[in-house]
PDB file of C-alpha atoms in Angstrom:
ATOM      1  CA  LEU E   1     134.385 115.574 123.047  1.00  0.00           C
ATOM      2  CA  ARG E   2     136.658 115.241 126.208  1.00  0.00           C
ATOM      3  CA  GLN E   3     140.251 115.349 124.852  1.00  0.00           C
ATOM      4  CA  SER E   4     143.802 115.671 125.454  1.00  0.00           C
ATOM      5  CA  GLY E   5     146.564 116.885 123.435  1.00  0.00           C
ATOM      6  CA  VAL E   6     144.187 118.787 120.903  1.00  0.00           C
ATOM      7  CA  GLN E   7     146.408 121.188 119.083  1.00  0.00           C
ATOM      8  CA  PRO E   8     144.403 123.553 116.518  1.00  0.00           C
ATOM      9  CA  SER E   9     146.671 125.083 114.010  1.00  0.00           C
ATOM     10  CA  PHE E  10     145.963 127.283 110.763  1.00  0.00           C
ATOM     11  CA  ARG E  11     147.622 126.771 107.573  1.00  0.00           C
ATOM     12  CA  GLY E  12     146.795 129.473 105.073  1.00  0.00           C
ATOM     13  CA  VAL E  13     144.376 132.123 106.164  1.00  0.00           C
ATOM     14  CA  GLY E  14     140.857 131.017 104.817  1.00  0.00           C
ATOM     15  CA  ALA E  15     142.470 128.037 103.044  1.00  0.00           C
ATOM     16  CA  SER E  16     142.540 125.317 105.771  1.00  0.00           C
ATOM     17  CA  VAL E  17     142.689 124.348 109.619  1.00  0.00           C
ATOM     18  CA  ALA E  18     144.114 121.461 111.088  1.00  0.00           C
ATOM     19  CA  VAL E  19     142.743 120.066 114.597  1.00  0.00           C
ATOM     20  CA  THR E  20     145.015 117.288 116.122  1.00  0.00           C
ATOM     21  CA  TRP E  21     144.913 115.419 119.212  1.00  0.00           C
ATOM     22  CA  SER E  22     146.769 112.717 120.669  1.00  0.00           C
ATOM     23  CA  ALA E  23     144.211 110.907 122.542  1.00  0.00           C
ATOM     24  CA  ALA E  24     140.650 112.029 123.120  1.00  0.00           C
ATOM     25  CA  GLU E  25     137.172 110.453 124.656  1.00  0.00           C
ATOM     26  CA  LEU E  26     133.881 110.654 122.835  1.00  0.00           C
ATOM     27  CA  TYR E  27     130.591 109.150 124.331  1.00  0.00           C
ATOM     28  CA  GLY E  28     132.813 107.139 126.942  1.00  0.00           C
ATOM     29  CA  VAL E  29     134.915 105.613 123.698  1.00  0.00           C
ATOM     30  CA  LYS E  30     138.512 106.266 123.829  1.00  0.00           C
ATOM     31  CA  LEU E  31     139.826 107.797 120.434  1.00  0.00           C
ATOM     32  CA  GLY E  32     143.452 107.200 119.369  1.00  0.00           C
ATOM     33  CA  ALA E  33     145.442 109.929 117.824  1.00  0.00           C
ATOM     34  CA  ALA E  34     143.898 111.847 114.708  1.00  0.00           C
ATOM     35  CA  ASN E  35     144.680 114.907 112.272  1.00  0.00           C
ATOM     36  CA  LEU E  36     141.597 116.619 110.834  1.00  0.00           C
ATOM     37  CA  ALA E  37     142.298 118.940 108.072  1.00  0.00           C
ATOM     38  CA  PRO E  38     139.473 120.516 106.398  1.00  0.00           C
ATOM     39  CA  VAL E  39     139.919 122.914 103.329  1.00  0.00           C
ATOM     40  CA  LEU E  40     137.636 125.961 102.717  1.00  0.00           C
ATOM     41  CA  LYS E  41     137.365 126.367  98.798  1.00  0.00           C
ATOM     42  CA  ASN E  42     134.496 127.831  96.688  1.00  0.00           C
ATOM     43  CA  GLY E  43     132.304 128.254  99.683  1.00  0.00           C
ATOM     44  CA  GLN E  44     132.484 124.725 100.650  1.00  0.00           C
ATOM     45  CA  ALA E  45     134.441 123.276 103.815  1.00  0.00           C
ATOM     46  CA  THR E  46     135.496 119.749 102.839  1.00  0.00           C
ATOM     47  CA  LEU E  47     136.944 117.234 105.079  1.00  0.00           C
ATOM     48  CA  ARG E  48     138.099 114.167 103.295  1.00  0.00           C
ATOM     49  CA  LYS E  49     137.744 110.758 104.808  1.00  0.00           C
ATOM     50  CA  THR E  50     140.041 110.155 107.766  1.00  0.00           C
ATOM     51  CA  ALA E  51     140.339 107.069 109.919  1.00  0.00           C
ATOM     52  CA  ILE E  52     140.626 107.366 113.713  1.00  0.00           C
ATOM     53  CA  PRO E  53     141.687 104.386 115.853  1.00  0.00           C
ATOM     54  CA  VAL E  54     139.184 103.301 118.433  1.00  0.00           C
ATOM     55  CA  ALA E  55     139.873 100.578 120.714  1.00  0.00           C
ATOM     56  CA  ASP E  56     139.677  97.429 118.471  1.00  0.00           C
ATOM     57  CA  GLY E  57     137.769  99.240 116.067  1.00  0.00           C
ATOM     58  CA  GLN E  58     137.766 102.392 113.708  1.00  0.00           C
ATOM     59  CA  ALA E  59     135.574 105.770 113.176  1.00  0.00           C
ATOM     60  CA  ASN E  60     135.669 107.340 109.964  1.00  0.00           C
ATOM     61  CA  VAL E  61     135.138 111.137 109.363  1.00  0.00           C
ATOM     62  CA  ALA E  62     134.316 112.786 106.205  1.00  0.00           C
ATOM     63  CA  ALA E  63     132.075 115.650 105.194  1.00  0.00           C
ATOM     64  CA  VAL E  64     131.353 118.375 103.076  1.00  0.00           C
ATOM     65  CA  VAL E  65     130.108 121.714 104.520  1.00  0.00           C
ATOM     66  CA  ASP E  66     128.098 123.829 102.095  1.00  0.00           C
ATOM     67  CA  LEU E  67     128.523 127.535 103.704  1.00  0.00           C
ATOM     68  CA  ALA E  68     126.788 129.272 101.021  1.00  0.00           C
ATOM     69  CA  PRO E  69     123.023 129.315 101.938  1.00  0.00           C
ATOM     70  CA  SER E  70     122.025 131.277 105.141  1.00  0.00           C
ATOM     71  CA  GLU E  71     121.898 128.081 107.120  1.00  0.00           C
ATOM     72  CA  PRO E  72     124.941 125.778 106.427  1.00  0.00           C
ATOM     73  CA  THR E  73     124.227 122.210 105.248  1.00  0.00           C
ATOM     74  CA  LEU E  74     126.332 119.174 105.888  1.00  0.00           C
ATOM     75  CA  LYS E  75     126.573 116.804 102.908  1.00  0.00           C
ATOM     76  CA  LEU E  76     127.702 113.415 102.687  1.00  0.00           C
ATOM     77  CA  ALA E  77     127.494 110.823  99.750  1.00  0.00           C
ATOM     78  CA  LYS E  78     128.367 107.377 101.740  1.00  0.00           C
ATOM     79  CA  LEU E  79     130.524 106.428 104.753  1.00  0.00           C
ATOM     80  CA  GLN E  80     131.013 103.593 106.909  1.00  0.00           C
ATOM     81  CA  LEU E  81     130.968 105.821 110.241  1.00  0.00           C
ATOM     82  CA  LEU E  82     131.814 103.323 112.834  1.00  0.00           C
ATOM     83  CA  GLU E  83     133.543  99.980 112.255  1.00  0.00           C
ATOM     84  CA  ASN E  84     133.589  97.451 115.095  1.00  0.00           C
ATOM     85  CA  VAL E  85     133.366 100.078 117.635  1.00  0.00           C
ATOM     86  CA  THR E  86     133.216  99.208 121.468  1.00  0.00           C
ATOM     87  CA  LEU E  87     129.593  99.983 122.851  1.00  0.00           C
ATOM     88  CA  THR E  88     129.178 102.028 125.849  1.00  0.00           C
ATOM     89  CA  LYS E  89     126.138 103.217 128.004  1.00  0.00           C
ATOM     90  CA  GLU E  90     127.128 106.704 127.211  1.00  0.00           C
ATOM     91  CA  LEU E  91     127.428 105.747 123.211  1.00  0.00           C
ATOM     92  CA  GLY E  92     123.972 103.925 123.307  1.00  0.00           C
ATOM     93  CA  ALA E  93     122.223 106.815 125.003  1.00  0.00           C
ATOM     94  CA  GLN E  94     123.788 109.387 122.762  1.00  0.00           C
ATOM     95  CA  LEU E  95     123.703 107.391 119.432  1.00  0.00           C
ATOM     96  CA  LEU E  96     121.199 104.579 119.844  1.00  0.00           C
ATOM     97  CA  GLY E  97     118.921 106.594 121.923  1.00  0.00           C
ATOM     98  CA  ARG E  98     118.471 108.928 118.640  1.00  0.00           C
ATOM     99  CA  ILE E  99     116.973 106.083 117.034  1.00  0.00           C
ATOM    100  CA  ASN E 100     115.212 104.385 119.910  1.00  0.00           C
ATOM    101  CA  PRO E 101     114.652 105.615 123.566  1.00  0.00           C
ATOM    102  CA  VAL E 102     115.136 102.174 125.104  1.00  0.00           C
ATOM    103  CA  PHE E 103     118.656 102.553 124.865  1.00  0.00           C
ATOM    104  CA  MET E 104     118.859 105.806 126.894  1.00  0.00           C
ATOM    105  CA  HIS E 105     117.289 104.121 129.958  1.00  0.00           C
ATOM    106  CA  VAL E 106     119.468 101.225 130.519  1.00  0.00           C
ATOM    107  CA  ALA E 107     121.582 100.356 133.519  1.00  0.00           C
ATOM    108  CA  SER E 108     124.456  98.959 131.343  1.00  0.00           C
ATOM    109  CA  ILE E 109     125.141  98.064 127.936  1.00  0.00           C
ATOM    110  CA  GLU E 110     128.270  96.426 125.893  1.00  0.00           C
ATOM    111  CA  GLY E 111     128.747  94.997 122.559  1.00  0.00           C
ATOM    112  CA  ARG E 112     130.048  96.042 119.100  1.00  0.00           C
ATOM    113  CA  VAL E 113     128.482  98.374 116.908  1.00  0.00           C
ATOM    114  CA  ASN E 114     128.798  99.306 113.035  1.00  0.00           C
ATOM    115  CA  LEU E 115     127.148 102.062 111.302  1.00  0.00           C
ATOM    116  CA  ARG E 116     126.983 103.088 107.836  1.00  0.00           C
ATOM    117  CA  VAL E 117     125.406 106.444 106.353  1.00  0.00           C
ATOM    118  CA  GLU E 118     124.685 107.575 103.053  1.00  0.00           C
ATOM    119  CA  ASP E 119     122.851 110.351 101.278  1.00  0.00           C
ATOM    120  CA  VAL E 120     123.362 112.610 104.223  1.00  0.00           C
ATOM    121  CA  LEU E 121     121.931 116.092 103.662  1.00  0.00           C
ATOM    122  CA  ILE E 122     121.321 117.761 107.025  1.00  0.00           C
ATOM    123  CA  PRO E 123     121.076 121.641 107.541  1.00  0.00           C
ATOM    124  CA  LEU E 124     123.248 122.958 110.641  1.00  0.00           C
ATOM    125  CA  GLY E 125     120.736 124.732 112.294  1.00  0.00           C
ATOM    126  CA  PRO E 126     117.046 124.589 113.662  1.00  0.00           C
ATOM    127  CA  SER E 127     115.573 123.463 110.274  1.00  0.00           C
ATOM    128  CA  VAL E 128     117.262 120.198 110.741  1.00  0.00           C
ATOM    129  CA  LYS E 129     114.225 119.130 112.819  1.00  0.00           C
ATOM    130  CA  GLN E 130     112.094 119.443 109.595  1.00  0.00           C
ATOM    131  CA  ARG E 131     114.454 118.881 106.691  1.00  0.00           C
ATOM    132  CA  GLY E 132     117.129 116.621 107.819  1.00  0.00           C
ATOM    133  CA  ALA E 133     117.729 113.512 105.560  1.00  0.00           C
ATOM    134  CA  ALA E 134     119.853 110.482 105.335  1.00  0.00           C
ATOM    135  CA  GLN E 135     119.833 106.689 104.919  1.00  0.00           C
ATOM    136  CA  GLY E 136     121.636 104.364 107.396  1.00  0.00           C
ATOM    137  CA  ARG E 137     122.193 100.881 108.222  1.00  0.00           C
ATOM    138  CA  LEU E 138     122.999  99.984 112.096  1.00  0.00           C
ATOM    139  CA  ASP E 139     124.708  96.428 112.977  1.00  0.00           C
ATOM    140  CA  LEU E 140     124.890  95.742 116.507  1.00  0.00           C
ATOM    141  CA  ARG E 141     126.767  92.339 117.758  1.00  0.00           C
ATOM    142  CA  GLN E 142     127.473  90.793 120.915  1.00  0.00           C
ATOM    143  CA  VAL E 143     125.053  92.843 122.774  1.00  0.00           C
ATOM    144  CA  GLN E 144     124.678  92.290 126.514  1.00  0.00           C
ATOM    145  CA  MET E 145     122.722  94.724 128.353  1.00  0.00           C
ATOM    146  CA  ARG E 146     120.998  95.299 131.701  1.00  0.00           C
ATOM    147  CA  PRO E 147     117.591  96.632 131.145  1.00  0.00           C
ATOM    148  CA  SER E 148     116.188  99.359 133.289  1.00  0.00           C
ATOM    149  CA  GLY E 149     113.382 102.146 132.859  1.00  0.00           C
ATOM    150  CA  LEU E 150     111.160 101.587 129.789  1.00  0.00           C
ATOM    151  CA  LEU E 151     112.928  98.429 128.426  1.00  0.00           C
ATOM    152  CA  GLY E 152     112.798  96.914 132.005  1.00  0.00           C
ATOM    153  CA  GLU E 153     109.009  97.550 131.839  1.00  0.00           C
ATOM    154  CA  LEU E 154     108.963  95.792 128.797  1.00  0.00           C
ATOM    155  CA  ILE E 155     111.083  92.792 129.505  1.00  0.00           C
ATOM    156  CA  ALA E 156     108.785  92.466 132.817  1.00  0.00           C
ATOM    157  CA  LEU E 157     105.743  91.879 130.274  1.00  0.00           C
ATOM    158  CA  GLY E 158     107.818  88.706 129.190  1.00  0.00           C
ATOM    159  CA  GLY E 159     108.110  87.364 132.747  1.00  0.00           C
ATOM    160  CA  LEU E 160     111.915  88.417 132.679  1.00  0.00           C
ATOM    161  CA  GLN E 161     113.187  90.294 135.680  1.00  0.00           C
ATOM    162  CA  ALA E 162     114.757  93.801 135.426  1.00  0.00           C
ATOM    163  CA  GLY E 163     118.419  94.545 136.962  1.00  0.00           C
ATOM    164  CA  GLY E 164     119.813  91.260 135.514  1.00  0.00           C
ATOM    165  CA  ALA E 165     122.268  91.062 132.531  1.00  0.00           C
ATOM    166  CA  TYR E 166     121.082  89.362 129.461  1.00  0.00           C
ATOM    167  CA  PRO E 167     122.433  88.761 126.299  1.00  0.00           C
ATOM    168  CA  VAL E 168     120.333  90.418 123.376  1.00  0.00           C
ATOM    169  CA  GLN E 169     120.357  89.517 119.736  1.00  0.00           C
ATOM    170  CA  ILE E 170     119.594  92.641 117.639  1.00  0.00           C
ATOM    171  CA  GLY E 171     121.359  92.198 114.367  1.00  0.00           C
ATOM    172  CA  THR E 172     120.930  94.578 111.555  1.00  0.00           C
ATOM    173  CA  LEU E 173     118.627  97.515 111.313  1.00  0.00           C
ATOM    174  CA  THR E 174     117.898  99.633 107.919  1.00  0.00           C
ATOM    175  CA  PHE E 175     116.667 103.066 108.635  1.00  0.00           C
ATOM    176  CA  VAL E 176     116.072 106.534 106.848  1.00  0.00           C
ATOM    177  CA  MET E 177     115.903 110.076 108.233  1.00  0.00           C
ATOM    178  CA  GLN E 178     113.240 112.108 106.332  1.00  0.00           C
ATOM    179  CA  ASP E 179     111.815 115.500 107.119  1.00  0.00           C
ATOM    180  CA  GLY E 180     113.530 115.682 110.358  1.00  0.00           C
ATOM    181  CA  ARG E 181     112.387 111.954 111.701  1.00  0.00           C
ATOM    182  CA  ILE E 182     114.177 108.488 111.836  1.00  0.00           C
ATOM    183  CA  ARG E 183     112.116 105.848 110.355  1.00  0.00           C
ATOM    184  CA  TYR E 184     112.596 101.962 110.471  1.00  0.00           C
ATOM    185  CA  ASP E 185     109.979  99.155 110.618  1.00  0.00           C
ATOM    186  CA  ASN E 186     111.848  96.104 112.242  1.00  0.00           C
ATOM    187  CA  LEU E 187     114.132  96.798 115.174  1.00  0.00           C
ATOM    188  CA  ARG E 188     114.058  93.339 116.955  1.00  0.00           C
ATOM    189  CA  LEU E 189     115.521  93.018 120.222  1.00  0.00           C
ATOM    190  CA  THR E 190     115.632  89.022 121.007  1.00  0.00           C
ATOM    191  CA  PHE E 191     116.046  88.224 124.846  1.00  0.00           C
ATOM    192  CA  PRO E 192     116.153  84.957 126.529  1.00  0.00           C
ATOM    193  CA  GLU E 193     113.479  82.394 126.457  1.00  0.00           C
ATOM    194  CA  LYS E 194     112.589  83.560 122.939  1.00  0.00           C
ATOM    195  CA  PHE E 195     111.139  86.737 124.093  1.00  0.00           C
ATOM    196  CA  ASP E 196     111.537  89.474 121.334  1.00  0.00           C
ATOM    197  CA  LEU E 197     110.610  93.029 121.039  1.00  0.00           C
ATOM    198  CA  ILE E 198     109.931  94.550 117.704  1.00  0.00           C
ATOM    199  CA  PHE E 199     109.554  98.413 117.171  1.00  0.00           C
ATOM    200  CA  ARG E 200     108.218 100.395 114.233  1.00  0.00           C
ATOM    201  CA  GLY E 201     107.855 103.940 113.424  1.00  0.00           C
ATOM    202  CA  SER E 202     109.711 106.961 113.882  1.00  0.00           C
ATOM    203  CA  VAL E 203     111.751 109.268 116.371  1.00  0.00           C
ATOM    204  CA  GLY E 204     112.022 113.023 115.423  1.00  0.00           C
ATOM    205  CA  LEU E 205     115.020 115.174 116.026  1.00  0.00           C
ATOM    206  CA  ASP E 206     112.624 117.305 118.256  1.00  0.00           C
ATOM    207  CA  ASP E 207     112.609 114.203 120.596  1.00  0.00           C
ATOM    208  CA  THR E 208     109.069 113.299 119.850  1.00  0.00           C
ATOM    209  CA  LEU E 209     107.931 109.835 119.579  1.00  0.00           C
ATOM    210  CA  ASP E 210     105.805 107.778 117.021  1.00  0.00           C
ATOM    211  CA  LEU E 211     106.547 104.310 117.791  1.00  0.00           C
ATOM    212  CA  VAL E 212     104.673 100.894 118.316  1.00  0.00           C
ATOM    213  CA  VAL E 213     106.332  98.056 119.922  1.00  0.00           C
ATOM    214  CA  SER E 214     104.943  94.470 119.216  1.00  0.00           C
ATOM    215  CA  VAL E 215     105.211  92.320 122.325  1.00  0.00           C
ATOM    216  CA  PRO E 216     104.552  88.378 122.451  1.00  0.00           C
ATOM    217  CA  VAL E 217     101.738  87.515 124.577  1.00  0.00           C
ATOM    218  CA  ARG E 218     102.760  86.125 127.811  1.00  0.00           C
ATOM    219  CA  ALA E 219     101.012  85.765 131.268  1.00  0.00           C
ATOM    220  CA  ALA E 220     102.639  88.943 132.529  1.00  0.00           C
ATOM    221  CA  LEU E 221     101.306  91.010 129.665  1.00  0.00           C
ATOM    222  CA  LEU E 222      97.823  89.592 130.233  1.00  0.00           C
ATOM    223  CA  ASP E 223      98.151  90.803 133.747  1.00  0.00           C
ATOM    224  CA  ARG E 224      99.325  94.067 132.920  1.00  0.00           C
ATOM    225  CA  LEU E 225      96.223  94.193 130.410  1.00  0.00           C
ATOM    226  CA  GLY E 226      93.663  93.553 132.971  1.00  0.00           C
ATOM    227  CA  VAL E 227      92.681  90.327 131.896  1.00  0.00           C
ATOM    228  CA  LYS E 228      91.261  88.112 134.723  1.00  0.00           C
ATOM    229  CA  GLY E 229      91.602  84.349 135.585  1.00  0.00           C
ATOM    230  CA  PRO E 230      94.447  81.904 134.945  1.00  0.00           C
ATOM    231  CA  THR E 231      96.805  83.916 132.476  1.00  0.00           C
ATOM    232  CA  LEU E 232      99.180  81.334 132.501  1.00  0.00           C
ATOM    233  CA  GLU E 233      97.087  78.870 130.512  1.00  0.00           C
ATOM    234  CA  HIS E 234      95.532  81.576 128.658  1.00  0.00           C
ATOM    235  CA  ALA E 235      99.006  82.891 127.313  1.00  0.00           C
ATOM    236  CA  GLN E 236      99.795  79.003 126.632  1.00  0.00           C
ATOM    237  CA  MET E 237      96.487  78.887 124.700  1.00  0.00           C
ATOM    238  CA  LEU E 238      97.662  82.281 122.505  1.00  0.00           C
ATOM    239  CA  GLY E 239     101.065  81.099 121.549  1.00  0.00           C
ATOM    240  CA  GLY E 240     102.399  83.136 118.568  1.00  0.00           C
ATOM    241  CA  ALA E 241      99.811  85.804 119.145  1.00  0.00           C
ATOM    242  CA  ARG E 242     101.393  89.385 119.618  1.00  0.00           C
ATOM    243  CA  VAL E 243      99.794  92.762 120.915  1.00  0.00           C
ATOM    244  CA  ASP E 244     101.122  96.158 119.523  1.00  0.00           C
ATOM    245  CA  ILE E 245     101.580  98.824 122.172  1.00  0.00           C
ATOM    246  CA  PRO E 246     101.899 102.465 121.318  1.00  0.00           C
ATOM    247  CA  LEU E 247     104.830 104.150 122.846  1.00  0.00           C
ATOM    248  CA  VAL E 248     104.399 107.762 123.494  1.00  0.00           C
ATOM    249  CA  GLY E 249     106.077 110.785 125.004  1.00  0.00           C
ATOM    250  CA  THR E 250     109.582 112.202 124.355  1.00  0.00           C
ATOM    251  CA  ARG E 251     112.956 110.437 123.972  1.00  0.00           C
ATOM    252  CA  ALA E 252     113.881 111.434 127.620  1.00  0.00           C
ATOM    253  CA  GLN E 253     110.371 110.447 128.841  1.00  0.00           C
ATOM    254  CA  PRO E 254     108.967 107.500 127.079  1.00  0.00           C
ATOM    255  CA  ARG E 255     106.076 105.523 128.396  1.00  0.00           C
ATOM    256  CA  LEU E 256     103.839 102.776 127.101  1.00  0.00           C
ATOM    257  CA  ASP E 257     100.201 103.645 126.236  1.00  0.00           C
ATOM    258  CA  PHE E 258      98.240 100.795 127.276  1.00  0.00           C
ATOM    259  CA  ALA E 259      94.834 102.831 127.089  1.00  0.00           C
ATOM    260  CA  LYS E 260      95.249 102.691 123.323  1.00  0.00           C
ATOM    261  CA  VAL E 261      95.734  98.924 123.003  1.00  0.00           C
ATOM    262  CA  ASP E 262      91.830  97.381 122.012  1.00  0.00           C
ATOM    263  CA  VAL E 263      92.457  94.033 123.868  1.00  0.00           C
ATOM    264  CA  GLN E 264      89.058  92.989 122.676  1.00  0.00           C
ATOM    265  CA  SER E 265      89.636  93.503 118.928  1.00  0.00           C
ATOM    266  CA  LEU E 266      93.418  92.208 119.396  1.00  0.00           C
ATOM    267  CA  LEU E 267      92.507  88.852 120.821  1.00  0.00           C
ATOM    268  CA  LYS E 268      88.924  87.731 120.172  1.00  0.00           C
ATOM    269  CA  ASP E 269      89.738  86.670 116.468  1.00  0.00           C
ATOM    270  CA  VAL E 270      92.385  84.282 117.783  1.00  0.00           C
ATOM    271  CA  LEU E 271      90.173  83.080 120.681  1.00  0.00           C
ATOM    272  CA  LEU E 272      87.101  82.384 118.704  1.00  0.00           C
ATOM    273  CA  LYS E 273      89.059  79.865 116.596  1.00  0.00           C
ATOM    274  CA  GLN E 274      89.531  77.624 119.438  1.00  0.00           C
ATOM    275  CA  PRO E 275      85.970  76.362 121.056  1.00  0.00           C
ATOM    276  CA  GLY E 276      85.854  75.462 124.727  1.00  0.00           C
ATOM    277  CA  LYS E 277      85.060  76.596 128.162  1.00  0.00           C
ATOM    278  CA  GLN E 278      88.818  78.213 128.895  1.00  0.00           C
ATOM    279  CA  ILE E 279      88.051  80.494 125.903  1.00  0.00           C
ATOM    280  CA  GLU E 280      84.679  81.638 127.218  1.00  0.00           C
ATOM    281  CA  ASP E 281      86.617  82.396 130.697  1.00  0.00           C
ATOM    282  CA  LEU E 282      89.220  84.307 128.796  1.00  0.00           C
ATOM    283  CA  LEU E 283      86.778  86.368 126.919  1.00  0.00           C
ATOM    284  CA  ARG E 284      84.880  87.273 130.146  1.00  0.00           C
ATOM    285  CA  GLY E 285      88.353  88.280 131.687  1.00  0.00           C
ATOM    286  CA  LEU E 286      88.870  90.762 128.946  1.00  0.00           C
ATOM    287  CA  PRO E 287      88.457  94.681 129.957  1.00  0.00           C
ATOM    288  CA  GLY E 288      85.340  95.961 128.749  1.00  0.00           C
ATOM    289  CA  ASP E 289      83.544  92.679 128.236  1.00  0.00           C
ATOM    290  CA  GLN E 290      79.933  93.168 129.535  1.00  0.00           C
ATOM    291  CA  ARG E 291      78.534  89.783 129.211  1.00  0.00           C
ATOM    292  CA  LYS E 292      76.816  88.388 132.382  1.00  0.00           C
ATOM    293  CA  ARG E 293      78.662  86.302 134.779  1.00  0.00           C
ATOM    294  CA  PRO E 294      77.466  82.867 135.571  1.00  0.00           C
TER     295      PRO E 294
END
């Protein structure tokens, strides 16, 4: 938190503490004036819901911290944490990057973000990586981004050029945090030309990844998978087919594991439904095909 005008003050020893600021900046987002006044009682620090102006939107903070256990625990029943807040590159990396590493590796991102959380139970210590739990609903609107890194590699599989600014439809994502991992099954990013990426799996608070991205079959993807021949024609023939690619590594260093993609089993069933010489040519072009060439 880069802040100015912060004025902490104590009101009653062991009873409450007030933290105020006239202006602040968090993850590249400018915050308006705020006065936070948690109250300590019966071994719990309680911060009642407080609204903080954020550009054209609003951030809400509230929590109960149970200080009785050896490791304090943050509890929260339900809260609209962010309301129509401006999305910045830094906020995307620090907040959205916890949900999916593609947001950590973009040249730029703009838009609006809404975030609702509930049933939050998070240890404030090392065990959060094994026991952190919560539910949430993330809503992203008016998003425009300039992909790079992993996301640049992914859109290249659809024949789109990295480096350009694209409008991206994302919409609403429901997720759960369980055993220190953030899990979801349908994070969809839709780019121009109806090219959509669908992510499912989990991201750990220890930064490990267990994700899969579903990618529509386009000529560039077939090229990347090592398919030979006229891949543009093959891709048109496979209209509607998708390929699942594991995403491994860490949030800071994610990578696509093409070695785990079984191209034959993913595509042959689709291809064999369509007779013709072109299909035979494509089957011969699949990596690992051992049939004799004519």
